[in-house]
Amino acid sequence: MAVTVRYLGHAAFALEAEGKQVVVDPFLTGNPLAAAKPEDLAPVAILLTHAHADHVGDSVAISKRTGAPVIATFELGTYLAQQGAETIAANHGGTVRFDGGSVKFVPAWHTSSYGEQFLAPGVPAGLVVRFGGKTIYFAGDTCLFGDMALIGEEGLDLAVLPIGDHFTMGPADAVKAVKLLKPSIVIPCHYNTFPPIQQDPQAFKREVEAATSARCVVLQPGEQYTLE
Ligand code: NI
Ligand code: MN
């Protein structure tokens, strides 16, 4: 089986396999790099790493329109249910099944807050997604941490890693993350959206491919890559 991974800008992705779509962190409205409109998406599930606005994005509107569940950690999922979204609230270590696949919540080192009051619904997560016969890790916003080696034991076809620095790990730590995760393919994200996170993804690609056996695929917003 194959899964197509489409970069929608910043940390937003759409996965497509066997006619089904899953979206991750669909921050589109207000995203300077957005490569889709919320109404273009018709997912069977919406997966969230954490509560920050550049990740929750249009989740509630997409869920209300399509009925797709937002799958998130417990407090965030419960909070978004109060906003009218369909949700499935889980937590670290747990695996949630959706139509055509599953997502397991794993740790991420970051913060997680929402809205002008900086409500803090829960803690951030990484996502190990099984879909279209592939295993894909979305690190979410995180720094480097040693337990990425355990996540690597999941057998990753693809790792999607932030490289922006400032709010997450930067390129040098992301190369170290690749060494721990041992994915076949790496796709960088969470860079060049805003001034503090300007990076050269081609320099990151060169570093990854010089230091590890992984292949790095740099996607422009709107581009896609198919994992065969
Ligand atoms: Ni964040
Ligand atoms: Mn972020």
PDB file of C-alpha atoms and ligand atoms in Angstrom:
ATOM      1  CA  MET A   1       0.000   0.000   0.000  1.00  0.00           C
ATOM      2  CA  ALA A   2       1.027   3.604  -0.427  1.00  0.00           C
ATOM      3  CA  VAL A   3       0.279   6.844   1.340  1.00  0.00           C
ATOM      4  CA  THR A   4       0.561  10.318  -0.110  1.00  0.00           C
ATOM      5  CA  VAL A   5       1.884  13.003   2.237  1.00  0.00           C
ATOM      6  CA  ARG A   6       0.887  16.545   1.221  1.00  0.00           C
ATOM      7  CA  TYR A   7       2.475  19.531   2.938  1.00  0.00           C
ATOM      8  CA  LEU A   8      -0.081  22.255   3.585  1.00  0.00           C
ATOM      9  CA  GLY A   9       2.439  24.706   5.116  1.00  0.00           C
ATOM     10  CA  HIS A  10       3.965  25.221   8.583  1.00  0.00           C
ATOM     11  CA  ALA A  11       3.141  21.952  10.408  1.00  0.00           C
ATOM     12  CA  ALA A  12      -0.067  21.062   8.541  1.00  0.00           C
ATOM     13  CA  PHE A  13      -0.199  17.868   6.500  1.00  0.00           C
ATOM     14  CA  ALA A  14      -2.795  15.810   4.676  1.00  0.00           C
ATOM     15  CA  LEU A  15      -2.276  12.065   4.321  1.00  0.00           C
ATOM     16  CA  GLU A  16      -4.180  10.185   1.653  1.00  0.00           C
ATOM     17  CA  ALA A  17      -4.511   6.426   1.200  1.00  0.00           C
ATOM     18  CA  GLU A  18      -7.174   4.252  -0.407  1.00  0.00           C
ATOM     19  CA  GLY A  19      -9.453   7.242  -0.947  1.00  0.00           C
ATOM     20  CA  LYS A  20      -9.315   8.345   2.671  1.00  0.00           C
ATOM     21  CA  GLN A  21      -7.751  11.516   4.006  1.00  0.00           C
ATOM     22  CA  VAL A  22      -6.315  12.273   7.441  1.00  0.00           C
ATOM     23  CA  VAL A  23      -5.169  15.775   8.374  1.00  0.00           C
ATOM     24  CA  VAL A  24      -2.579  16.735  10.985  1.00  0.00           C
ATOM     25  CA  ASP A  25      -2.408  20.142  12.719  1.00  0.00           C
ATOM     26  CA  PRO A  26      -4.582  21.963  10.142  1.00  0.00           C
ATOM     27  CA  PHE A  27      -3.518  25.571  10.726  1.00  0.00           C
ATOM     28  CA  LEU A  28      -4.677  27.152   7.438  1.00  0.00           C
ATOM     29  CA  THR A  29      -6.609  30.360   8.190  1.00  0.00           C
ATOM     30  CA  GLY A  30      -3.943  32.949   9.020  1.00  0.00           C
ATOM     31  CA  ASN A  31      -1.078  30.685   7.933  1.00  0.00           C
ATOM     32  CA  PRO A  32       1.101  32.688   5.492  1.00  0.00           C
ATOM     33  CA  LEU A  33       2.215  29.415   3.857  1.00  0.00           C
ATOM     34  CA  ALA A  34      -1.202  27.707   3.711  1.00  0.00           C
ATOM     35  CA  ALA A  35      -1.545  25.573   0.594  1.00  0.00           C
ATOM     36  CA  ALA A  36      -5.214  24.674   1.100  1.00  0.00           C
ATOM     37  CA  LYS A  37      -8.406  26.143   2.444  1.00  0.00           C
ATOM     38  CA  PRO A  38     -10.192  24.419   5.314  1.00  0.00           C
ATOM     39  CA  GLU A  39     -13.176  23.773   3.055  1.00  0.00           C
ATOM     40  CA  ASP A  40     -10.927  21.876   0.602  1.00  0.00           C
ATOM     41  CA  LEU A  41     -10.374  19.143   3.182  1.00  0.00           C
ATOM     42  CA  ALA A  42     -12.612  16.123   3.735  1.00  0.00           C
ATOM     43  CA  PRO A  43     -10.800  14.035   6.338  1.00  0.00           C
ATOM     44  CA  VAL A  44     -11.906  10.920   8.190  1.00  0.00           C
ATOM     45  CA  ALA A  45      -9.862  12.142  11.195  1.00  0.00           C
ATOM     46  CA  ILE A  46      -8.071  15.286  12.389  1.00  0.00           C
ATOM     47  CA  LEU A  47      -4.963  14.592  14.473  1.00  0.00           C
ATOM     48  CA  LEU A  48      -3.507  17.231  16.804  1.00  0.00           C
ATOM     49  CA  THR A  49      -0.132  17.445  18.506  1.00  0.00           C
ATOM     50  CA  HIS A  50      -0.992  20.271  20.929  1.00  0.00           C
ATOM     51  CA  ALA A  51      -3.181  23.288  21.676  1.00  0.00           C
ATOM     52  CA  HIS A  52      -1.181  26.142  20.144  1.00  0.00           C
ATOM     53  CA  ALA A  53      -3.109  28.110  17.538  1.00  0.00           C
ATOM     54  CA  ASP A  54      -0.579  27.286  14.800  1.00  0.00           C
ATOM     55  CA  HIS A  55      -1.583  23.614  15.217  1.00  0.00           C
ATOM     56  CA  VAL A  56      -5.263  23.521  16.275  1.00  0.00           C
ATOM     57  CA  GLY A  57      -5.940  26.023  13.485  1.00  0.00           C
ATOM     58  CA  ASP A  58      -9.191  25.219  11.675  1.00  0.00           C
ATOM     59  CA  SER A  59      -9.809  21.894  13.428  1.00  0.00           C
ATOM     60  CA  VAL A  60     -13.149  22.811  14.981  1.00  0.00           C
ATOM     61  CA  ALA A  61     -14.590  24.194  11.736  1.00  0.00           C
ATOM     62  CA  ILE A  62     -13.424  21.166   9.721  1.00  0.00           C
ATOM     63  CA  SER A  63     -14.857  18.781  12.316  1.00  0.00           C
ATOM     64  CA  LYS A  64     -18.195  20.604  12.455  1.00  0.00           C
ATOM     65  CA  ARG A  65     -18.499  20.552   8.646  1.00  0.00           C
ATOM     66  CA  THR A  66     -17.371  16.972   8.022  1.00  0.00           C
ATOM     67  CA  GLY A  67     -18.137  15.180  11.283  1.00  0.00           C
ATOM     68  CA  ALA A  68     -14.518  13.968  11.411  1.00  0.00           C
ATOM     69  CA  PRO A  69     -13.279  13.445  14.968  1.00  0.00           C
ATOM     70  CA  VAL A  70     -10.477  15.606  16.309  1.00  0.00           C
ATOM     71  CA  ILE A  71      -8.150  13.164  18.067  1.00  0.00           C
ATOM     72  CA  ALA A  72      -6.036  14.870  20.718  1.00  0.00           C
ATOM     73  CA  THR A  73      -4.700  14.504  24.239  1.00  0.00           C
ATOM     74  CA  PHE A  74      -7.315  14.458  26.972  1.00  0.00           C
ATOM     75  CA  GLU A  75      -7.738  18.065  28.082  1.00  0.00           C
ATOM     76  CA  LEU A  76      -7.416  19.487  24.560  1.00  0.00           C
ATOM     77  CA  GLY A  77      -9.875  16.973  23.129  1.00  0.00           C
ATOM     78  CA  THR A  78     -12.357  17.690  25.913  1.00  0.00           C
ATOM     79  CA  TYR A  79     -11.923  21.437  25.450  1.00  0.00           C
ATOM     80  CA  LEU A  80     -12.527  21.251  21.677  1.00  0.00           C
ATOM     81  CA  ALA A  81     -15.636  19.124  22.290  1.00  0.00           C
ATOM     82  CA  GLN A  82     -16.947  22.065  24.324  1.00  0.00           C
ATOM     83  CA  GLN A  83     -16.350  24.214  21.201  1.00  0.00           C
ATOM     84  CA  GLY A  84     -18.620  21.901  19.202  1.00  0.00           C
ATOM     85  CA  ALA A  85     -16.101  19.577  17.549  1.00  0.00           C
ATOM     86  CA  GLU A  86     -16.437  15.813  17.411  1.00  0.00           C
ATOM     87  CA  THR A  87     -13.505  14.606  19.459  1.00  0.00           C
ATOM     88  CA  ILE A  88     -11.724  11.554  20.782  1.00  0.00           C
ATOM     89  CA  ALA A  89      -9.649  12.437  23.843  1.00  0.00           C
ATOM     90  CA  ALA A  90      -6.778  10.084  24.651  1.00  0.00           C
ATOM     91  CA  ASN A  91      -3.357  10.326  26.222  1.00  0.00           C
ATOM     92  CA  HIS A  92       0.311   9.365  25.976  1.00  0.00           C
ATOM     93  CA  GLY A  93       0.896   5.699  25.351  1.00  0.00           C
ATOM     94  CA  GLY A  94      -2.627   5.240  24.069  1.00  0.00           C
ATOM     95  CA  THR A  95      -3.533   4.160  20.550  1.00  0.00           C
ATOM     96  CA  VAL A  96      -6.764   5.424  18.987  1.00  0.00           C
ATOM     97  CA  ARG A  97      -8.202   3.792  15.882  1.00  0.00           C
ATOM     98  CA  PHE A  98      -9.873   5.801  13.149  1.00  0.00           C
ATOM     99  CA  ASP A  99     -11.367   4.839   9.799  1.00  0.00           C
ATOM    100  CA  GLY A 100      -8.406   3.248   7.989  1.00  0.00           C
ATOM    101  CA  GLY A 101      -5.679   3.642  10.565  1.00  0.00           C
ATOM    102  CA  SER A 102      -4.552   4.524  14.075  1.00  0.00           C
ATOM    103  CA  VAL A 103      -2.621   7.105  16.039  1.00  0.00           C
ATOM    104  CA  LYS A 104      -0.503   6.555  19.144  1.00  0.00           C
ATOM    105  CA  PHE A 105       0.360   9.505  21.385  1.00  0.00           C
ATOM    106  CA  VAL A 106       4.006   9.757  22.407  1.00  0.00           C
ATOM    107  CA  PRO A 107       5.835  12.417  24.426  1.00  0.00           C
ATOM    108  CA  ALA A 108       6.951  15.801  23.149  1.00  0.00           C
ATOM    109  CA  TRP A 109       8.817  18.480  25.107  1.00  0.00           C
ATOM    110  CA  HIS A 110       7.062  21.784  24.566  1.00  0.00           C
ATOM    111  CA  THR A 111       4.167  23.783  26.054  1.00  0.00           C
ATOM    112  CA  SER A 112       0.497  23.713  25.115  1.00  0.00           C
ATOM    113  CA  SER A 113      -1.837  26.692  25.544  1.00  0.00           C
ATOM    114  CA  TYR A 114      -4.846  28.115  23.788  1.00  0.00           C
ATOM    115  CA  GLY A 115      -6.479  31.497  23.337  1.00  0.00           C
ATOM    116  CA  GLU A 116      -5.779  34.909  24.793  1.00  0.00           C
ATOM    117  CA  GLN A 117      -6.090  33.663  28.358  1.00  0.00           C
ATOM    118  CA  PHE A 118      -3.371  31.081  27.670  1.00  0.00           C
ATOM    119  CA  LEU A 119      -5.552  28.295  28.933  1.00  0.00           C
ATOM    120  CA  ALA A 120      -3.409  25.216  29.080  1.00  0.00           C
ATOM    121  CA  PRO A 121      -5.497  22.247  27.982  1.00  0.00           C
ATOM    122  CA  GLY A 122      -3.190  19.338  28.570  1.00  0.00           C
ATOM    123  CA  VAL A 123       0.341  18.706  27.461  1.00  0.00           C
ATOM    124  CA  PRO A 124       1.824  18.343  23.978  1.00  0.00           C
ATOM    125  CA  ALA A 125       2.341  15.087  22.142  1.00  0.00           C
ATOM    126  CA  GLY A 126       4.020  13.506  19.184  1.00  0.00           C
ATOM    127  CA  LEU A 127       1.979  11.220  16.942  1.00  0.00           C
ATOM    128  CA  VAL A 128       2.843   7.771  15.591  1.00  0.00           C
ATOM    129  CA  VAL A 129       0.358   7.324  12.765  1.00  0.00           C
ATOM    130  CA  ARG A 130      -0.315   3.996  11.056  1.00  0.00           C
ATOM    131  CA  PHE A 131      -2.146   4.603   7.802  1.00  0.00           C
ATOM    132  CA  GLY A 132      -1.955   3.193   4.268  1.00  0.00           C
ATOM    133  CA  GLY A 133       0.334   0.424   5.481  1.00  0.00           C
ATOM    134  CA  LYS A 134       2.978   2.936   6.633  1.00  0.00           C
ATOM    135  CA  THR A 135       4.187   4.213   9.989  1.00  0.00           C
ATOM    136  CA  ILE A 136       4.684   7.971  10.173  1.00  0.00           C
ATOM    137  CA  TYR A 137       5.944   9.969  13.162  1.00  0.00           C
ATOM    138  CA  PHE A 138       4.888  13.579  13.565  1.00  0.00           C
ATOM    139  CA  ALA A 139       7.156  14.995  16.250  1.00  0.00           C
ATOM    140  CA  GLY A 140       4.941  18.044  16.798  1.00  0.00           C
ATOM    141  CA  ASP A 141       6.691  20.983  18.421  1.00  0.00           C
ATOM    142  CA  THR A 142       9.468  19.514  20.495  1.00  0.00           C
ATOM    143  CA  CYS A 143      13.068  19.750  21.451  1.00  0.00           C
ATOM    144  CA  LEU A 144      15.404  16.820  21.025  1.00  0.00           C
ATOM    145  CA  PHE A 145      15.027  14.111  23.678  1.00  0.00           C
ATOM    146  CA  GLY A 146      16.685  10.747  24.188  1.00  0.00           C
ATOM    147  CA  ASP A 147      13.478   8.715  24.214  1.00  0.00           C
ATOM    148  CA  MET A 148      13.161   9.374  20.498  1.00  0.00           C
ATOM    149  CA  ALA A 149      15.193   6.156  20.327  1.00  0.00           C
ATOM    150  CA  LEU A 150      12.156   4.277  21.716  1.00  0.00           C
ATOM    151  CA  ILE A 151       9.890   5.944  19.163  1.00  0.00           C
ATOM    152  CA  GLY A 152      12.328   4.772  16.505  1.00  0.00           C
ATOM    153  CA  GLU A 153      11.632   1.197  17.602  1.00  0.00           C
ATOM    154  CA  GLU A 154       8.145   1.627  16.078  1.00  0.00           C
ATOM    155  CA  GLY A 155       9.868   1.202  12.684  1.00  0.00           C
ATOM    156  CA  LEU A 156       9.348   4.545  10.987  1.00  0.00           C
ATOM    157  CA  ASP A 157       8.846   4.867   7.255  1.00  0.00           C
ATOM    158  CA  LEU A 158       8.768   8.647   7.683  1.00  0.00           C
ATOM    159  CA  ALA A 159       9.596  11.175  10.407  1.00  0.00           C
ATOM    160  CA  VAL A 160       8.181  14.697  10.105  1.00  0.00           C
ATOM    161  CA  LEU A 161      10.408  16.964  12.201  1.00  0.00           C
ATOM    162  CA  PRO A 162      10.376  20.664  13.072  1.00  0.00           C
ATOM    163  CA  ILE A 163      13.604  22.470  12.165  1.00  0.00           C
ATOM    164  CA  GLY A 164      12.662  26.108  12.798  1.00  0.00           C
ATOM    165  CA  ASP A 165      14.573  26.568  16.071  1.00  0.00           C
ATOM    166  CA  HIS A 166      13.399  29.216  18.592  1.00  0.00           C
ATOM    167  CA  PHE A 167      10.112  27.411  19.475  1.00  0.00           C
ATOM    168  CA  THR A 168      11.282  23.869  18.649  1.00  0.00           C
ATOM    169  CA  MET A 169      14.493  22.056  17.907  1.00  0.00           C
ATOM    170  CA  GLY A 170      16.635  23.572  15.189  1.00  0.00           C
ATOM    171  CA  PRO A 171      18.411  21.837  12.321  1.00  0.00           C
ATOM    172  CA  ALA A 172      21.420  20.527  14.277  1.00  0.00           C
ATOM    173  CA  ASP A 173      19.268  18.876  16.946  1.00  0.00           C
ATOM    174  CA  ALA A 174      16.883  17.590  14.273  1.00  0.00           C
ATOM    175  CA  VAL A 175      19.834  15.760  12.670  1.00  0.00           C
ATOM    176  CA  LYS A 176      20.511  14.166  16.073  1.00  0.00           C
ATOM    177  CA  ALA A 177      16.809  13.246  16.227  1.00  0.00           C
ATOM    178  CA  VAL A 178      17.115  11.438  12.887  1.00  0.00           C
ATOM    179  CA  LYS A 179      19.990   9.382  14.338  1.00  0.00           C
ATOM    180  CA  LEU A 180      17.733   8.278  17.226  1.00  0.00           C
ATOM    181  CA  LEU A 181      14.546   7.765  15.185  1.00  0.00           C
ATOM    182  CA  LYS A 182      16.175   5.939  12.232  1.00  0.00           C
ATOM    183  CA  PRO A 183      13.366   6.659   9.753  1.00  0.00           C
ATOM    184  CA  SER A 184      13.651   5.822   6.062  1.00  0.00           C
ATOM    185  CA  ILE A 185      12.523   9.308   5.041  1.00  0.00           C
ATOM    186  CA  VAL A 186      12.618  12.686   6.818  1.00  0.00           C
ATOM    187  CA  ILE A 187      10.429  15.674   5.937  1.00  0.00           C
ATOM    188  CA  PRO A 188      11.216  18.999   7.689  1.00  0.00           C
ATOM    189  CA  CYS A 189       8.474  21.400   8.774  1.00  0.00           C
ATOM    190  CA  HIS A 190       7.765  24.340  11.112  1.00  0.00           C
ATOM    191  CA  TYR A 191      10.195  26.736   9.399  1.00  0.00           C
ATOM    192  CA  ASN A 192       9.998  29.952   7.319  1.00  0.00           C
ATOM    193  CA  THR A 193       6.406  30.686   8.394  1.00  0.00           C
ATOM    194  CA  PHE A 194       7.393  33.551  10.692  1.00  0.00           C
ATOM    195  CA  PRO A 195      10.590  35.631  11.090  1.00  0.00           C
ATOM    196  CA  PRO A 196      11.996  33.800  14.158  1.00  0.00           C
ATOM    197  CA  ILE A 197      11.982  30.419  12.409  1.00  0.00           C
ATOM    198  CA  GLN A 198      13.817  31.154   9.153  1.00  0.00           C
ATOM    199  CA  GLN A 199      15.906  28.145   8.074  1.00  0.00           C
ATOM    200  CA  ASP A 200      17.493  26.668   4.948  1.00  0.00           C
ATOM    201  CA  PRO A 201      15.842  23.265   4.439  1.00  0.00           C
ATOM    202  CA  GLN A 202      18.319  22.325   1.707  1.00  0.00           C
ATOM    203  CA  ALA A 203      21.195  22.740   4.171  1.00  0.00           C
ATOM    204  CA  PHE A 204      19.283  20.497   6.602  1.00  0.00           C
ATOM    205  CA  LYS A 205      18.801  17.917   3.838  1.00  0.00           C
ATOM    206  CA  ARG A 206      22.549  17.891   3.142  1.00  0.00           C
ATOM    207  CA  GLU A 207      23.325  17.438   6.845  1.00  0.00           C
ATOM    208  CA  VAL A 208      20.804  14.587   7.259  1.00  0.00           C
ATOM    209  CA  GLU A 209      22.028  12.739   4.200  1.00  0.00           C
ATOM    210  CA  ALA A 210      25.706  13.190   5.166  1.00  0.00           C
ATOM    211  CA  ALA A 211      25.231  12.059   8.779  1.00  0.00           C
ATOM    212  CA  THR A 212      22.553   9.327   8.515  1.00  0.00           C
ATOM    213  CA  SER A 213      21.192   6.753   6.097  1.00  0.00           C
ATOM    214  CA  ALA A 214      17.826   8.517   5.904  1.00  0.00           C
ATOM    215  CA  ARG A 215      16.696  10.354   2.806  1.00  0.00           C
ATOM    216  CA  CYS A 216      15.423  13.914   3.357  1.00  0.00           C
ATOM    217  CA  VAL A 217      12.557  15.173   1.212  1.00  0.00           C
ATOM    218  CA  VAL A 218      12.008  18.946   1.217  1.00  0.00           C
ATOM    219  CA  LEU A 219       8.437  19.818   0.244  1.00  0.00           C
ATOM    220  CA  GLN A 220       7.218  23.272  -0.723  1.00  0.00           C
ATOM    221  CA  PRO A 221       3.727  24.044   0.584  1.00  0.00           C
ATOM    222  CA  GLY A 222       1.277  22.284  -1.714  1.00  0.00           C
ATOM    223  CA  GLU A 223       3.781  19.621  -2.793  1.00  0.00           C
ATOM    224  CA  GLN A 224       3.367  15.964  -1.935  1.00  0.00           C
ATOM    225  CA  TYR A 225       5.456  12.840  -1.598  1.00  0.00           C
ATOM    226  CA  THR A 226       4.210   9.285  -1.951  1.00  0.00           C
ATOM    227  CA  LEU A 227       5.548   6.614   0.378  1.00  0.00           C
ATOM    228  CA  GLU A 228       5.443   3.426  -1.705  1.00  0.00           C
TER     229      GLU A 228
HETATM  230 NI    NI B   1       3.648  24.996  19.731  1.00  0.00          NI
HETATM  231 MN    MN B   2       4.101  25.529  16.589  1.00  0.00          MN
END
